[in-house]
PDB file of C-alpha atoms in Angstrom:
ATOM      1  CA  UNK A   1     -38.320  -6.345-115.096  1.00 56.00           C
ATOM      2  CA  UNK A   2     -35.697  -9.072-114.646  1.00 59.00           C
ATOM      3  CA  UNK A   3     -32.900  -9.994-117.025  1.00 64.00           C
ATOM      4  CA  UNK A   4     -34.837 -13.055-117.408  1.00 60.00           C
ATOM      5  CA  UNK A   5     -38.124 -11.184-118.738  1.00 63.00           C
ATOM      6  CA  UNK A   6     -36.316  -9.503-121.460  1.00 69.00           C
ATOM      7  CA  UNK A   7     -35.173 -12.687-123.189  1.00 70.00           C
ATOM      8  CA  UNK A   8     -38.255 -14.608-122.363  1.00 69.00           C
ATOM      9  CA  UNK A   9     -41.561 -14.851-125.477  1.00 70.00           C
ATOM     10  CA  UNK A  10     -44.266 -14.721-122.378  1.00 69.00           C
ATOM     11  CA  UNK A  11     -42.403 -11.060-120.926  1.00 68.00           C
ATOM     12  CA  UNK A  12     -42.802 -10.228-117.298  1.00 74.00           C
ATOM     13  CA  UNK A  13     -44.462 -12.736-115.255  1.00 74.00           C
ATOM     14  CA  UNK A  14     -43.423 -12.024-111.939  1.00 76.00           C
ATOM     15  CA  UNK A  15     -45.767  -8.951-111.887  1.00 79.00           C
ATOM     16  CA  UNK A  16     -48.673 -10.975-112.867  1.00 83.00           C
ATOM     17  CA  UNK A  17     -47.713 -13.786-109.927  1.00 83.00           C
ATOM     18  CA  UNK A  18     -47.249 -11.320-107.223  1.00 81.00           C
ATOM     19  CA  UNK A  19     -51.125  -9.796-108.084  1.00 85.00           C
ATOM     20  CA  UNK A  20     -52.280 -13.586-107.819  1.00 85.00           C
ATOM     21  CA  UNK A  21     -50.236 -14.347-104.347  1.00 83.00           C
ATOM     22  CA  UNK A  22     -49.959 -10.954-102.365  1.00 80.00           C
ATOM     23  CA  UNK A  23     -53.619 -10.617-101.826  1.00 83.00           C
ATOM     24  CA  UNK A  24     -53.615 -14.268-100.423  1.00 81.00           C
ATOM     25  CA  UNK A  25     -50.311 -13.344 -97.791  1.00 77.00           C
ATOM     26  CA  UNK A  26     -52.823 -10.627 -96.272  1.00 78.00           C
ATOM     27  CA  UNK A  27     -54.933 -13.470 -94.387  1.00 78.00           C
ATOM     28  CA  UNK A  28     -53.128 -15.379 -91.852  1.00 75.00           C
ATOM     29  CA  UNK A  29     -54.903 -18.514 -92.479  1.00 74.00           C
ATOM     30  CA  UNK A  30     -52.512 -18.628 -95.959  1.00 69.00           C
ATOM     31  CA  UNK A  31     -49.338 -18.890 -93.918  1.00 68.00           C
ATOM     32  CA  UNK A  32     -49.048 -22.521 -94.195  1.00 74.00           C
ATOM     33  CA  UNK A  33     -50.569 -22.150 -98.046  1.00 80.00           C
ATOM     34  CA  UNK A  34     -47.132 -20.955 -99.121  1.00 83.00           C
ATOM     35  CA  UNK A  35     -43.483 -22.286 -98.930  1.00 85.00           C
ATOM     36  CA  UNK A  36     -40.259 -21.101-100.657  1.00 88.00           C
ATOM     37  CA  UNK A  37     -37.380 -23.040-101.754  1.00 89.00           C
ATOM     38  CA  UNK A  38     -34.129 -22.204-103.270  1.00 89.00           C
ATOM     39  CA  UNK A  39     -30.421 -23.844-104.338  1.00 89.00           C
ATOM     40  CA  UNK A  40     -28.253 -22.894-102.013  1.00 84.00           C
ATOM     41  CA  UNK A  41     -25.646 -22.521-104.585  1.00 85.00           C
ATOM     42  CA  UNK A  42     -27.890 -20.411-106.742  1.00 85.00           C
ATOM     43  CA  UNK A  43     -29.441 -18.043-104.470  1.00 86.00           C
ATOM     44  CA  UNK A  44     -29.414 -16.814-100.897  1.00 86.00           C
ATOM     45  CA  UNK A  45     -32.352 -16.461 -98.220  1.00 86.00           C
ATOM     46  CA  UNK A  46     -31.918 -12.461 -98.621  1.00 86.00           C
ATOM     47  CA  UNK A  47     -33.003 -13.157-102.339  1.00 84.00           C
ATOM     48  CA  UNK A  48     -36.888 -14.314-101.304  1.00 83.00           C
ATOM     49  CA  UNK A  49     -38.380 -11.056-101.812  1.00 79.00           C
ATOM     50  CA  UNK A  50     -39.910  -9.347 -98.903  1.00 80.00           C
ATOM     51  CA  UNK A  51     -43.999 -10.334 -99.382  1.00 76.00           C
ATOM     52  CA  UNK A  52     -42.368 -14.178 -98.802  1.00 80.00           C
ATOM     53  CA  UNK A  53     -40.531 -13.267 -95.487  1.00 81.00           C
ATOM     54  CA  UNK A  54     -43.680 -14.315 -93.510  1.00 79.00           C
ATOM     55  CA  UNK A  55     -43.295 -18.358 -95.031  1.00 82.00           C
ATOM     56  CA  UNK A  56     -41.453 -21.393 -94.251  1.00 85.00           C
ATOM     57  CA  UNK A  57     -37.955 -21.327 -96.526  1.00 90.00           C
ATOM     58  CA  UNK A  58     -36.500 -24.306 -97.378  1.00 91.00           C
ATOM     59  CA  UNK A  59     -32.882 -24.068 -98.860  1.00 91.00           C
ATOM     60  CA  UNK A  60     -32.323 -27.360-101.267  1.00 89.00           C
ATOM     61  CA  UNK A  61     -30.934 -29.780-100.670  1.00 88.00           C
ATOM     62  CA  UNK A  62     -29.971 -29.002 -97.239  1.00 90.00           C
ATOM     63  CA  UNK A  63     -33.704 -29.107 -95.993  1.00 89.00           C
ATOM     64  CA  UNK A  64     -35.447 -31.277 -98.969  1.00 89.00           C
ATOM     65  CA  UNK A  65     -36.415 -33.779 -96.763  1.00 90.00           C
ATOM     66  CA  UNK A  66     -37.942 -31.730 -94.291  1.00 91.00           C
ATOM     67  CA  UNK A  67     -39.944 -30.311 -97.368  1.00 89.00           C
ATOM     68  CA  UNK A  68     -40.869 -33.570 -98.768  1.00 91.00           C
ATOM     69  CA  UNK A  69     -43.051 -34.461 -95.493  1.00 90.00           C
ATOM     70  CA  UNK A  70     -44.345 -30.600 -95.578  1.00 87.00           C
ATOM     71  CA  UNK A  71     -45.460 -31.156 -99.123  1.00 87.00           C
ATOM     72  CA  UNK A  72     -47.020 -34.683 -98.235  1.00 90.00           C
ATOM     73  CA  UNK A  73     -48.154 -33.129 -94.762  1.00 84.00           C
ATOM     74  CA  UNK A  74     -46.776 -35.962 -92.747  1.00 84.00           C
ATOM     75  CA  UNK A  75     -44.531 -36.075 -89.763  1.00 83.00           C
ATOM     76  CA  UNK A  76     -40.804 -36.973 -90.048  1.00 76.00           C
TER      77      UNK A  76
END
């Protein structure tokens, strides 16, 4: 449980994310389903936890643009 959890009404809900994602990550057609992003200044690319080491990461706002046209699916 993260710090976050504890002080939060709703409890845990990374747990109950990870059940709805993991079994997705198994099939390589989901590859491209899934991205990650995170502030540069907040976090670190070792922080993405291991299940998300086979997606694109994006680290904002170095790489937001590239992210906007992967969101739209549209070339740069």
């Amino acid at each position: 449980m993260l710090k976050e959890d504890v002080r939060s009404p709703m409890g845990d809900m990374l747990t109950p994310a990870f059940s709805l994602i993991v079994p997705d990550l198994l099939h390589p057609v989901a590859f491209g389903k899934y991205i990650v992003a995170y502030f540069d200044d907040v976090s670190a690319e070792e922080d993405v936890p291991p299940p998300f080491n086979i997606t694109i990461k994006y680290k904002l706002m170095k790489h937001f643009e590239e992210l906007y046209f992967r969101i739209l699916d549209m070339e740069k």
